[in-house]
mmCIF file of C-alpha atoms in Angstrom:
data_model
loop_
_atom_site.group_PDB
_atom_site.id
_atom_site.type_symbol
_atom_site.label_atom_id
_atom_site.label_comp_id
_atom_site.label_asym_id
_atom_site.label_seq_id
_atom_site.Cartn_x
_atom_site.Cartn_y
_atom_site.Cartn_z
ATOM 1 C CA UNK A 1 -79.134 -106.787 118.437
ATOM 2 C CA UNK A 2 -80.353 -109.297 115.873
ATOM 3 C CA UNK A 3 -81.412 -108.817 112.268
ATOM 4 C CA UNK A 4 -83.146 -111.800 110.683
ATOM 5 C CA UNK A 5 -85.818 -112.861 108.246
ATOM 6 C CA UNK A 6 -89.035 -114.563 109.276
ATOM 7 C CA UNK A 7 -89.407 -118.290 108.714
ATOM 8 C CA UNK A 8 -92.204 -118.125 106.127
ATOM 9 C CA UNK A 9 -91.522 -116.579 102.737
ATOM 10 C CA UNK A 10 -94.738 -115.061 101.415
ATOM 11 C CA UNK A 11 -95.675 -114.848 97.717
ATOM 12 C CA UNK A 12 -95.305 -111.392 96.226
ATOM 13 C CA UNK A 13 -98.161 -109.051 95.380
ATOM 14 C CA UNK A 14 -98.724 -108.652 91.642
ATOM 15 C CA UNK A 15 -97.982 -105.308 89.975
ATOM 16 C CA UNK A 16 -98.993 -104.228 86.463
ATOM 17 C CA UNK A 17 -96.349 -102.239 84.572
ATOM 18 C CA UNK A 18 -97.797 -101.217 81.242
ATOM 19 C CA UNK A 19 -99.030 -104.477 79.803
ATOM 20 C CA UNK A 20 -96.639 -106.625 81.861
ATOM 21 C CA UNK A 21 -97.563 -108.326 85.123
ATOM 22 C CA UNK A 22 -94.794 -108.444 87.721
ATOM 23 C CA UNK A 23 -95.030 -110.753 90.730
ATOM 24 C CA UNK A 24 -98.156 -112.424 92.043
ATOM 25 C CA UNK A 25 -97.126 -115.736 90.507
ATOM 26 C CA UNK A 26 -96.331 -114.306 87.056
ATOM 27 C CA UNK A 27 -93.160 -115.516 85.285
ATOM 28 C CA UNK A 28 -89.966 -113.628 86.173
ATOM 29 C CA UNK A 29 -89.684 -110.554 83.926
ATOM 30 C CA UNK A 30 -86.543 -109.423 82.075
ATOM 31 C CA UNK A 31 -85.601 -105.750 82.369
ATOM 32 C CA UNK A 32 -82.793 -103.679 80.863
ATOM 33 C CA UNK A 33 -81.684 -100.047 80.753
ATOM 34 C CA UNK A 34 -80.584 -97.665 78.023
ATOM 35 C CA UNK A 35 -77.243 -95.863 78.140
ATOM 36 C CA UNK A 36 -78.175 -93.108 75.700
ATOM 37 C CA UNK A 37 -78.742 -89.455 76.559
ATOM 38 C CA UNK A 38 -82.515 -89.455 77.062
ATOM 39 C CA UNK A 39 -82.687 -85.895 75.704
ATOM 40 C CA UNK A 40 -81.776 -87.505 72.358
ATOM 41 C CA UNK A 41 -85.265 -88.841 71.690
ATOM 42 C CA UNK A 42 -84.410 -90.519 68.375
ATOM 43 C CA UNK A 43 -81.315 -92.290 69.706
ATOM 44 C CA UNK A 44 -83.033 -93.357 72.913
ATOM 45 C CA UNK A 45 -86.117 -94.667 71.110
ATOM 46 C CA UNK A 46 -83.848 -96.647 68.783
ATOM 47 C CA UNK A 47 -82.028 -98.295 71.698
ATOM 48 C CA UNK A 48 -85.264 -99.009 73.558
ATOM 49 C CA UNK A 49 -86.574 -100.714 70.428
ATOM 50 C CA UNK A 50 -83.357 -102.712 70.107
ATOM 51 C CA UNK A 51 -83.563 -103.887 73.724
ATOM 52 C CA UNK A 52 -87.281 -104.644 73.468
ATOM 53 C CA UNK A 53 -86.916 -106.653 70.265
ATOM 54 C CA UNK A 54 -84.053 -108.592 71.874
ATOM 55 C CA UNK A 55 -86.474 -109.663 74.602
ATOM 56 C CA UNK A 56 -86.402 -106.983 77.304
ATOM 57 C CA UNK A 57 -89.940 -106.810 78.665
ATOM 58 C CA UNK A 58 -89.343 -103.568 80.603
ATOM 59 C CA UNK A 59 -86.847 -100.872 79.625
ATOM 60 C CA UNK A 60 -85.570 -98.217 82.052
ATOM 61 C CA UNK A 61 -84.349 -94.801 80.928
ATOM 62 C CA UNK A 62 -82.570 -92.013 82.803
ATOM 63 C CA UNK A 63 -84.651 -88.899 83.459
ATOM 64 C CA UNK A 64 -82.079 -86.574 84.984
ATOM 65 C CA UNK A 65 -82.858 -83.065 83.738
ATOM 66 C CA UNK A 66 -85.485 -80.945 82.046
ATOM 67 C CA UNK A 67 -84.377 -81.840 78.501
ATOM 68 C CA UNK A 68 -84.681 -85.538 79.315
ATOM 69 C CA UNK A 69 -88.129 -85.154 80.838
ATOM 70 C CA UNK A 70 -89.298 -83.124 77.851
ATOM 71 C CA UNK A 71 -88.113 -85.851 75.460
ATOM 72 C CA UNK A 72 -90.029 -88.737 77.093
ATOM 73 C CA UNK A 73 -93.390 -88.167 75.315
ATOM 74 C CA UNK A 74 -91.542 -87.927 71.985
ATOM 75 C CA UNK A 75 -89.745 -91.209 72.728
ATOM 76 C CA UNK A 76 -93.090 -92.876 73.404
ATOM 77 C CA UNK A 77 -94.479 -91.438 70.155
ATOM 78 C CA UNK A 78 -91.536 -92.750 68.106
ATOM 79 C CA UNK A 79 -91.951 -96.243 69.553
ATOM 80 C CA UNK A 80 -95.687 -96.294 68.868
ATOM 81 C CA UNK A 81 -95.028 -95.286 65.254
ATOM 82 C CA UNK A 82 -93.017 -98.495 64.963
ATOM 83 C CA UNK A 83 -95.864 -100.455 66.522
ATOM 84 C CA UNK A 84 -93.888 -101.124 69.717
ATOM 85 C CA UNK A 85 -95.799 -101.054 72.999
ATOM 86 C CA UNK A 86 -92.782 -100.940 75.299
ATOM 87 C CA UNK A 87 -93.260 -100.467 79.064
ATOM 88 C CA UNK A 88 -90.826 -97.648 79.935
ATOM 89 C CA UNK A 89 -89.487 -97.018 83.428
ATOM 90 C CA UNK A 90 -88.222 -93.558 84.380
ATOM 91 C CA UNK A 91 -85.139 -93.495 86.615
ATOM 92 C CA UNK A 92 -85.167 -90.468 88.931
ATOM 93 C CA UNK A 93 -82.535 -89.144 91.342
ATOM 94 C CA UNK A 94 -82.190 -85.865 93.270
ATOM 95 C CA UNK A 95 -84.648 -83.793 91.195
ATOM 96 C CA UNK A 96 -87.363 -86.327 90.354
ATOM 97 C CA UNK A 97 -89.939 -84.502 92.453
ATOM 98 C CA UNK A 98 -89.461 -81.403 90.304
ATOM 99 C CA UNK A 99 -89.399 -83.172 86.938
ATOM 100 C CA UNK A 100 -92.516 -85.259 87.614
ATOM 101 C CA UNK A 101 -94.382 -82.131 88.709
ATOM 102 C CA UNK A 102 -93.155 -79.690 86.068
ATOM 103 C CA UNK A 103 -93.436 -82.176 83.168
ATOM 104 C CA UNK A 104 -96.805 -83.916 83.546
ATOM 105 C CA UNK A 105 -96.607 -85.285 79.987
ATOM 106 C CA UNK A 106 -93.429 -87.095 80.984
ATOM 107 C CA UNK A 107 -95.093 -88.463 84.120
ATOM 108 C CA UNK A 108 -98.028 -89.681 82.029
ATOM 109 C CA UNK A 109 -95.907 -91.244 79.263
ATOM 110 C CA UNK A 110 -93.862 -93.411 81.621
ATOM 111 C CA UNK A 111 -95.173 -96.782 82.830
ATOM 112 C CA UNK A 112 -93.297 -96.845 86.128
ATOM 113 C CA UNK A 113 -91.116 -94.541 88.239
ATOM 114 C CA UNK A 114 -87.919 -95.652 89.953
ATOM 115 C CA UNK A 115 -87.203 -93.723 93.158
ATOM 116 C CA UNK A 116 -83.990 -94.114 95.156
ATOM 117 C CA UNK A 117 -84.818 -93.173 98.779
ATOM 118 C CA UNK A 118 -81.174 -92.299 99.407
ATOM 119 C CA UNK A 119 -81.241 -89.632 96.696
ATOM 120 C CA UNK A 120 -84.528 -87.788 97.231
ATOM 121 C CA UNK A 121 -83.249 -85.182 99.672
ATOM 122 C CA UNK A 122 -81.887 -84.706 103.163
ATOM 123 C CA UNK A 123 -83.447 -83.992 106.557
ATOM 124 C CA UNK A 124 -86.756 -82.125 106.282
ATOM 125 C CA UNK A 125 -86.642 -82.139 102.462
ATOM 126 C CA UNK A 126 -86.445 -85.919 102.256
ATOM 127 C CA UNK A 127 -90.040 -86.719 103.160
ATOM 128 C CA UNK A 128 -91.416 -83.729 101.265
ATOM 129 C CA UNK A 129 -89.636 -84.623 98.017
ATOM 130 C CA UNK A 130 -90.482 -88.312 98.355
ATOM 131 C CA UNK A 131 -94.138 -87.476 98.989
ATOM 132 C CA UNK A 132 -94.216 -85.254 95.914
ATOM 133 C CA UNK A 133 -93.013 -88.144 93.725
ATOM 134 C CA UNK A 134 -95.469 -90.606 95.231
ATOM 135 C CA UNK A 135 -98.299 -88.114 94.738
ATOM 136 C CA UNK A 136 -97.338 -87.876 91.051
ATOM 137 C CA UNK A 137 -97.508 -91.691 90.818
ATOM 138 C CA UNK A 138 -100.951 -91.680 92.457
ATOM 139 C CA UNK A 139 -102.173 -88.877 90.213
ATOM 140 C CA UNK A 140 -101.064 -90.673 87.051
ATOM 141 C CA UNK A 141 -101.896 -94.168 88.354
ATOM 142 C CA UNK A 142 -98.333 -95.436 87.927
ATOM 143 C CA UNK A 143 -96.446 -98.103 89.887
ATOM 144 C CA UNK A 144 -93.216 -97.205 91.673
ATOM 145 C CA UNK A 145 -89.996 -99.104 92.281
ATOM 146 C CA UNK A 146 -88.405 -98.188 95.584
ATOM 147 C CA UNK A 147 -84.835 -98.697 94.400
ATOM 148 C CA UNK A 148 -82.394 -98.821 97.301
ATOM 149 C CA UNK A 149 -78.740 -98.947 96.312
ATOM 150 C CA UNK A 150 -75.811 -100.066 98.464
ATOM 151 C CA UNK A 151 -73.769 -97.137 97.161
ATOM 152 C CA UNK A 152 -76.304 -94.421 97.972
ATOM 153 C CA UNK A 153 -77.822 -95.415 101.296
ATOM 154 C CA UNK A 154 -79.836 -93.039 103.453
ATOM 155 C CA UNK A 155 -76.999 -91.884 105.704
ATOM 156 C CA UNK A 156 -79.228 -90.800 108.590
ATOM 157 C CA UNK A 157 -80.787 -94.252 108.734
ATOM 158 C CA UNK A 158 -77.408 -95.966 108.519
ATOM 159 C CA UNK A 159 -75.976 -93.744 111.265
ATOM 160 C CA UNK A 160 -78.916 -94.463 113.572
ATOM 161 C CA UNK A 161 -78.590 -98.229 113.100
ATOM 162 C CA UNK A 162 -74.828 -98.077 113.627
ATOM 163 C CA UNK A 163 -75.325 -96.149 116.877
ATOM 164 C CA UNK A 164 -77.967 -98.604 118.083
ATOM 165 C CA UNK A 165 -75.686 -101.504 117.298
ATOM 166 C CA UNK A 166 -72.778 -99.904 119.160
ATOM 167 C CA UNK A 167 -74.967 -99.560 122.269
ATOM 168 C CA UNK A 168 -76.316 -103.103 122.031
ATOM 169 C CA UNK A 169 -75.287 -105.761 124.547
ATOM 170 C CA UNK A 170 -74.741 -108.109 121.606
ATOM 171 C CA UNK A 171 -73.515 -105.999 118.671
ATOM 172 C CA UNK A 172 -73.364 -107.592 115.232
ATOM 173 C CA UNK A 173 -70.800 -107.101 112.470
ATOM 174 C CA UNK A 174 -70.826 -103.808 110.594
ATOM 175 C CA UNK A 175 -71.761 -105.553 107.368
ATOM 176 C CA UNK A 176 -74.891 -107.000 108.966
ATOM 177 C CA UNK A 177 -75.897 -103.490 110.049
ATOM 178 C CA UNK A 178 -75.475 -102.283 106.471
ATOM 179 C CA UNK A 179 -77.653 -105.154 105.240
ATOM 180 C CA UNK A 180 -80.306 -104.083 107.719
ATOM 181 C CA UNK A 181 -80.025 -100.451 106.601
ATOM 182 C CA UNK A 182 -80.641 -101.451 102.983
ATOM 183 C CA UNK A 183 -83.671 -103.539 103.944
ATOM 184 C CA UNK A 184 -85.155 -100.942 106.275
ATOM 185 C CA UNK A 185 -84.672 -98.188 103.705
ATOM 186 C CA UNK A 186 -86.768 -100.119 101.208
ATOM 187 C CA UNK A 187 -89.452 -101.251 103.635
ATOM 188 C CA UNK A 188 -89.836 -97.913 105.441
ATOM 189 C CA UNK A 189 -90.090 -96.074 102.093
ATOM 190 C CA UNK A 190 -92.679 -98.548 100.827
ATOM 191 C CA UNK A 191 -94.694 -98.178 104.032
ATOM 192 C CA UNK A 192 -94.544 -94.390 103.676
ATOM 193 C CA UNK A 193 -95.744 -94.643 100.065
ATOM 194 C CA UNK A 194 -98.730 -96.681 101.264
ATOM 195 C CA UNK A 195 -99.468 -94.096 103.961
ATOM 196 C CA UNK A 196 -99.565 -91.459 101.231
ATOM 197 C CA UNK A 197 -102.119 -93.526 99.306
ATOM 198 C CA UNK A 198 -100.103 -95.585 96.814
ATOM 199 C CA UNK A 199 -101.655 -99.082 96.740
ATOM 200 C CA UNK A 200 -99.477 -102.051 97.679
ATOM 201 C CA UNK A 201 -100.099 -103.555 94.252
ATOM 202 C CA UNK A 202 -98.255 -100.603 92.693
ATOM 203 C CA UNK A 203 -95.033 -101.013 94.678
ATOM 204 C CA UNK A 204 -91.886 -102.934 93.722
ATOM 205 C CA UNK A 205 -88.743 -102.943 95.871
ATOM 206 C CA UNK A 206 -85.135 -103.460 94.854
ATOM 207 C CA UNK A 207 -82.081 -103.497 97.115
ATOM 208 C CA UNK A 208 -79.059 -103.679 94.880
ATOM 209 C CA UNK A 209 -75.560 -104.461 96.134
ATOM 210 C CA UNK A 210 -72.294 -104.919 94.251
ATOM 211 C CA UNK A 211 -71.126 -108.088 96.053
ATOM 212 C CA UNK A 212 -72.734 -111.495 95.580
ATOM 213 C CA UNK A 213 -72.998 -112.514 99.244
ATOM 214 C CA UNK A 214 -74.341 -109.097 100.268
ATOM 215 C CA UNK A 215 -77.051 -109.279 97.622
ATOM 216 C CA UNK A 216 -78.135 -112.758 98.682
ATOM 217 C CA UNK A 217 -78.235 -111.802 102.368
ATOM 218 C CA UNK A 218 -80.210 -108.606 101.756
ATOM 219 C CA UNK A 219 -82.848 -110.190 99.529
ATOM 220 C CA UNK A 220 -83.351 -113.081 101.907
ATOM 221 C CA UNK A 221 -84.099 -110.551 104.624
ATOM 222 C CA UNK A 222 -86.465 -108.629 102.339
ATOM 223 C CA UNK A 223 -88.329 -111.702 101.120
ATOM 224 C CA UNK A 224 -88.786 -112.929 104.659
ATOM 225 C CA UNK A 225 -90.314 -109.704 105.928
ATOM 226 C CA UNK A 226 -92.627 -108.462 103.217
ATOM 227 C CA UNK A 227 -94.715 -109.523 100.245
ATOM 228 C CA UNK A 228 -93.820 -106.667 97.890
ATOM 229 C CA UNK A 229 -92.775 -107.638 94.370
ATOM 230 C CA UNK A 230 -88.960 -107.673 94.178
ATOM 231 C CA UNK A 231 -86.615 -106.587 91.410
ATOM 232 C CA UNK A 232 -83.240 -108.359 91.417
ATOM 233 C CA UNK A 233 -79.931 -107.107 90.124
ATOM 234 C CA UNK A 234 -76.279 -107.108 91.086
ATOM 235 C CA UNK A 235 -75.330 -103.481 90.625
ATOM 236 C CA UNK A 236 -72.019 -102.619 88.960
ATOM 237 C CA UNK A 237 -71.550 -106.299 88.092
ATOM 238 C CA UNK A 238 -68.619 -105.556 85.779
ATOM 239 C CA UNK A 239 -67.545 -106.312 82.238
ATOM 240 C CA UNK A 240 -67.562 -109.510 80.218
ATOM 241 C CA UNK A 241 -67.310 -112.889 81.913
ATOM 242 C CA UNK A 242 -66.792 -111.336 85.354
ATOM 243 C CA UNK A 243 -70.113 -109.505 85.212
ATOM 244 C CA UNK A 244 -71.933 -112.500 83.767
ATOM 245 C CA UNK A 245 -70.555 -114.949 86.330
ATOM 246 C CA UNK A 246 -71.153 -112.643 89.307
ATOM 247 C CA UNK A 247 -74.727 -111.858 88.275
ATOM 248 C CA UNK A 248 -75.498 -115.494 87.546
ATOM 249 C CA UNK A 249 -74.042 -116.644 90.877
ATOM 250 C CA UNK A 250 -76.112 -114.146 92.876
ATOM 251 C CA UNK A 251 -79.408 -114.274 91.015
ATOM 252 C CA UNK A 252 -79.491 -118.040 90.557
ATOM 253 C CA UNK A 253 -79.346 -118.638 94.310
ATOM 254 C CA UNK A 254 -82.217 -116.227 94.936
ATOM 255 C CA UNK A 255 -84.339 -117.367 92.002
ATOM 256 C CA UNK A 256 -83.943 -120.979 93.104
ATOM 257 C CA UNK A 257 -85.396 -119.945 96.471
ATOM 258 C CA UNK A 258 -88.380 -118.311 94.782
ATOM 259 C CA UNK A 259 -87.104 -114.771 95.396
ATOM 260 C CA UNK A 260 -87.369 -112.226 92.583
ATOM 261 C CA UNK A 261 -90.047 -111.057 90.157
ATOM 262 C CA UNK A 262 -87.973 -109.012 87.693
ATOM 263 C CA UNK A 263 -84.253 -109.220 86.931
ATOM 264 C CA UNK A 264 -81.661 -107.027 85.278
ATOM 265 C CA UNK A 265 -78.072 -107.967 84.413
ATOM 266 C CA UNK A 266 -76.027 -104.778 84.866
ATOM 267 C CA UNK A 267 -73.144 -105.524 82.520
ATOM 268 C CA UNK A 268 -70.550 -102.919 81.666
ATOM 269 C CA UNK A 269 -70.578 -103.002 77.838
ATOM 270 C CA UNK A 270 -67.356 -103.340 75.898
ATOM 271 C CA UNK A 271 -66.403 -100.110 74.075
ATOM 272 C CA UNK A 272 -68.838 -99.992 71.192
ATOM 273 C CA UNK A 273 -70.358 -103.238 72.467
ATOM 274 C CA UNK A 274 -73.912 -104.469 72.069
ATOM 275 C CA UNK A 275 -76.223 -103.279 74.860
ATOM 276 C CA UNK A 276 -78.578 -106.186 74.211
ATOM 277 C CA UNK A 277 -76.013 -108.569 75.710
ATOM 278 C CA UNK A 278 -77.489 -107.954 79.160
ATOM 279 C CA UNK A 279 -80.905 -109.040 77.857
ATOM 280 C CA UNK A 280 -79.561 -112.281 76.397
ATOM 281 C CA UNK A 281 -77.733 -113.141 79.620
ATOM 282 C CA UNK A 282 -80.898 -112.535 81.674
ATOM 283 C CA UNK A 283 -82.880 -114.781 79.351
ATOM 284 C CA UNK A 284 -80.240 -117.489 79.453
ATOM 285 C CA UNK A 285 -80.176 -117.494 83.262
ATOM 286 C CA UNK A 286 -83.938 -117.941 83.436
ATOM 287 C CA UNK A 287 -84.024 -120.530 80.669
ATOM 288 C CA UNK A 288 -81.157 -122.675 81.902
ATOM 289 C CA UNK A 289 -82.843 -122.730 85.327
ATOM 290 C CA UNK A 290 -86.069 -123.896 83.724
ATOM 291 C CA UNK A 291 -88.009 -120.793 84.810
ATOM 292 C CA UNK A 292 -88.769 -119.350 81.354
ATOM 293 C CA UNK A 293 -88.357 -120.345 77.722
ATOM 294 C CA UNK A 294 -87.244 -117.619 75.308
ATOM 295 C CA UNK A 295 -85.389 -119.377 72.504
ATOM 296 C CA UNK A 296 -84.413 -122.893 71.452
ATOM 297 C CA UNK A 297 -81.412 -124.170 73.391
ATOM 298 C CA UNK A 298 -78.394 -125.523 71.536
ATOM 299 C CA UNK A 299 -76.444 -127.971 73.705
ATOM 300 C CA UNK A 300 -72.872 -128.679 72.588
ATOM 301 C CA UNK A 301 -69.959 -130.587 74.074
ATOM 302 C CA UNK A 302 -66.790 -128.694 75.083
ATOM 303 C CA UNK A 303 -64.447 -130.803 72.975
ATOM 304 C CA UNK A 304 -61.443 -132.910 73.992
ATOM 305 C CA UNK A 305 -58.622 -134.952 72.462
ATOM 306 C CA UNK A 306 -61.228 -137.065 70.659
ATOM 307 C CA UNK A 307 -62.483 -134.015 68.760
ATOM 308 C CA UNK A 308 -59.354 -132.544 67.214
ATOM 309 C CA UNK A 309 -61.245 -131.241 64.168
ATOM 310 C CA UNK A 310 -63.387 -128.108 64.362
ATOM 311 C CA UNK A 311 -66.406 -129.635 62.619
ATOM 312 C CA UNK A 312 -68.628 -129.876 65.713
ATOM 313 C CA UNK A 313 -67.664 -126.356 66.841
ATOM 314 C CA UNK A 314 -68.503 -124.902 63.453
ATOM 315 C CA UNK A 315 -71.789 -126.788 63.275
ATOM 316 C CA UNK A 316 -72.810 -125.753 66.813
ATOM 317 C CA UNK A 317 -72.073 -122.106 66.021
ATOM 318 C CA UNK A 318 -73.862 -122.304 62.688
ATOM 319 C CA UNK A 319 -76.983 -123.886 64.199
ATOM 320 C CA UNK A 320 -77.070 -121.403 67.077
ATOM 321 C CA UNK A 321 -76.873 -118.482 64.644
ATOM 322 C CA UNK A 322 -79.475 -120.107 62.409
ATOM 323 C CA UNK A 323 -81.925 -120.468 65.304
ATOM 324 C CA UNK A 324 -81.539 -116.790 66.253
ATOM 325 C CA UNK A 325 -82.148 -115.710 62.655
ATOM 326 C CA UNK A 326 -85.237 -117.904 62.304
ATOM 327 C CA UNK A 327 -86.779 -116.886 65.650
ATOM 328 C CA UNK A 328 -88.874 -113.923 64.388
ATOM 329 C CA UNK A 329 -90.573 -116.079 61.737
ATOM 330 C CA UNK A 330 -90.977 -119.071 64.052
ATOM 331 C CA UNK A 331 -92.429 -116.876 66.809
ATOM 332 C CA UNK A 332 -95.266 -115.698 64.587
ATOM 333 C CA UNK A 333 -95.986 -119.089 62.992
ATOM 334 C CA UNK A 334 -95.127 -121.683 65.646
ATOM 335 C CA UNK A 335 -96.101 -120.665 69.186
ATOM 336 C CA UNK A 336 -94.293 -122.812 71.737
ATOM 337 C CA UNK A 337 -91.169 -123.395 69.654
ATOM 338 C CA UNK A 338 -89.080 -121.691 72.382
ATOM 339 C CA UNK A 339 -88.868 -124.975 74.285
ATOM 340 C CA UNK A 340 -87.000 -126.715 71.441
ATOM 341 C CA UNK A 341 -83.721 -128.344 72.512
ATOM 342 C CA UNK A 342 -80.982 -129.176 70.008
ATOM 343 C CA UNK A 343 -77.771 -131.100 70.709
ATOM 344 C CA UNK A 344 -74.575 -130.934 68.646
ATOM 345 C CA UNK A 345 -72.119 -133.483 70.027
ATOM 346 C CA UNK A 346 -68.549 -134.119 68.938
ATOM 347 C CA UNK A 347 -67.809 -137.844 69.324
ATOM 348 C CA UNK A 348 -69.144 -141.285 70.156
ATOM 349 C CA UNK A 349 -68.472 -141.186 73.920
ATOM 350 C CA UNK A 350 -71.427 -139.043 75.056
ATOM 351 C CA UNK A 351 -72.728 -138.031 71.652
ATOM 352 C CA UNK A 352 -75.496 -140.596 71.127
ATOM 353 C CA UNK A 353 -76.666 -140.488 74.754
ATOM 354 C CA UNK A 354 -76.825 -136.693 74.970
ATOM 355 C CA UNK A 355 -78.465 -136.494 71.546
ATOM 356 C CA UNK A 356 -81.249 -138.793 72.738
ATOM 357 C CA UNK A 357 -82.078 -136.391 75.591
ATOM 358 C CA UNK A 358 -82.633 -133.472 73.184
ATOM 359 C CA UNK A 359 -85.587 -133.015 70.842
ATOM 360 C CA UNK A 360 -83.134 -133.253 67.951
ATOM 361 C CA UNK A 361 -79.524 -134.302 68.362
ATOM 362 C CA UNK A 362 -76.614 -135.069 66.112
ATOM 363 C CA UNK A 363 -73.484 -136.996 67.087
ATOM 364 C CA UNK A 364 -70.601 -136.006 64.845
ATOM 365 C CA UNK A 365 -67.607 -138.233 64.167
ATOM 366 C CA UNK A 366 -64.638 -137.611 66.426
ATOM 367 C CA UNK A 367 -60.996 -138.252 65.593
ATOM 368 C CA UNK A 368 -60.621 -141.735 64.103
ATOM 369 C CA UNK A 369 -64.372 -142.442 64.041
ATOM 370 C CA UNK A 370 -66.355 -143.401 60.951
ATOM 371 C CA UNK A 371 -67.328 -140.347 58.840
ATOM 372 C CA UNK A 372 -71.025 -140.567 59.687
ATOM 373 C CA UNK A 373 -73.318 -138.589 61.963
ATOM 374 C CA UNK A 374 -76.381 -140.278 63.461
ATOM 375 C CA UNK A 375 -79.374 -138.017 64.091
ATOM 376 C CA UNK A 376 -81.814 -138.625 66.937
ATOM 377 C CA UNK A 377 -85.337 -137.197 67.137
ATOM 378 C CA UNK A 378 -87.340 -137.517 70.353
ATOM 379 C CA UNK A 379 -84.883 -140.099 71.632
ATOM 380 C CA UNK A 380 -84.866 -142.332 68.565
ATOM 381 C CA UNK A 381 -82.268 -142.635 65.816
ATOM 382 C CA UNK A 382 -83.961 -141.624 62.565
ATOM 383 C CA UNK A 383 -81.144 -141.316 60.045
ATOM 384 C CA UNK A 384 -77.412 -140.966 59.514
ATOM 385 C CA UNK A 385 -75.984 -137.933 57.733
ATOM 386 C CA UNK A 386 -72.888 -138.096 55.535
ATOM 387 C CA UNK A 387 -71.157 -135.788 53.122
ATOM 388 C CA UNK A 388 -69.965 -132.203 53.080
ATOM 389 C CA UNK A 389 -73.247 -130.390 53.755
ATOM 390 C CA UNK A 390 -74.052 -131.641 57.258
ATOM 391 C CA UNK A 391 -75.212 -128.211 58.350
ATOM 392 C CA UNK A 392 -77.718 -127.820 55.530
ATOM 393 C CA UNK A 393 -79.096 -131.319 56.060
ATOM 394 C CA UNK A 394 -79.444 -130.763 59.807
ATOM 395 C CA UNK A 395 -81.226 -127.430 59.297
ATOM 396 C CA UNK A 396 -83.786 -129.132 57.045
ATOM 397 C CA UNK A 397 -84.467 -131.649 59.807
ATOM 398 C CA UNK A 398 -84.904 -128.832 62.335
ATOM 399 C CA UNK A 399 -87.309 -126.935 60.047
ATOM 400 C CA UNK A 400 -89.420 -130.068 59.459
ATOM 401 C CA UNK A 401 -89.532 -130.804 63.191
ATOM 402 C CA UNK A 402 -90.613 -127.268 64.159
ATOM 403 C CA UNK A 403 -93.279 -127.204 61.447
ATOM 404 C CA UNK A 404 -94.668 -130.627 62.313
ATOM 405 C CA UNK A 405 -94.610 -130.199 66.094
ATOM 406 C CA UNK A 406 -95.836 -126.655 66.536
ATOM 407 C CA UNK A 407 -97.474 -125.855 63.212
ATOM 408 C CA UNK A 408 -100.502 -127.972 64.112
ATOM 409 C CA UNK A 409 -101.352 -125.572 66.929
ATOM 410 C CA UNK A 410 -101.795 -122.644 64.543
ATOM 411 C CA UNK A 411 -105.430 -122.030 63.603
#
């Protein structure tokens, strides 16, 4: 028995989700998910708005019971009152076939449905419930994400593949069989959706795993066998640096290979933590890889024995905060500013060289160096800053640069 991808990786079919294009050569899209009780329409709308304004281009919400389904149209209404056209994805498990049928206003208000084939029913109910959800998507002209999850696999499919492998003359490792089960679950469900009449350009597949190597293996198989748009995410990535590192390690490999059309970073938030952190991490992965530009990048050195003062750390933090604060105004007045690169360096060793590579760079004096800070713009030294208010002087230079470079493009 052998499970493998084909040699040629085909481009994905484009899917429209609300006003956002996914796949088909479009830039990789950032997605996030609320953790509010969807039945709380006001609280859920507020968090959707927060995620959207932070840069999440699609926002998924849980639709798990009648109260949640009933609240979805109200959530949409609250967002529209704020002038926010947010593409909302409904996450359905177990009873989605009932909710989409019994609450047509909910089905109409959502921009996409997420269906987990492992949680739609068992035996004879499985196909019937799945078909009912796909028929709702066809009726309301909505795209669907076939969302397979490592932790909720179709057990009948997994059992069949395990039995076939056991009888094979050349059995493979159990883990490889599980990879195949994840892939087949997604592809067979997508094929069934097409049989029922859902167009290929309304189907997205995800196959989430909780381990980095499993995720990479599964998506390579998927990308090699089909041209559906793919949503990437390491499920249950974890909290803090662990979740960030694991997600970055997995997604970066796949994105570098051209695999993935939407991404979500499934971070466990700190108690009382900011949910938008997962959005920022997703943006930073795409931007540091050169795939998207969301916000100006502030490059800063890590510090060493040459930088025993905290001046460069304080300046780097101050400039990074300043850029975030100025982004809403810059976005409306200076289209294209997102590609701006700033460098805040701490000493003479790499400071001047790194500063020359940025659009604007400053090389601060390290321990024992002259109390002066040369500033470089577009690779050329333009002035030297001195005195107590380095931050204020540097911000003025940044403002002038943004206005002069991107302001000319505004009609």
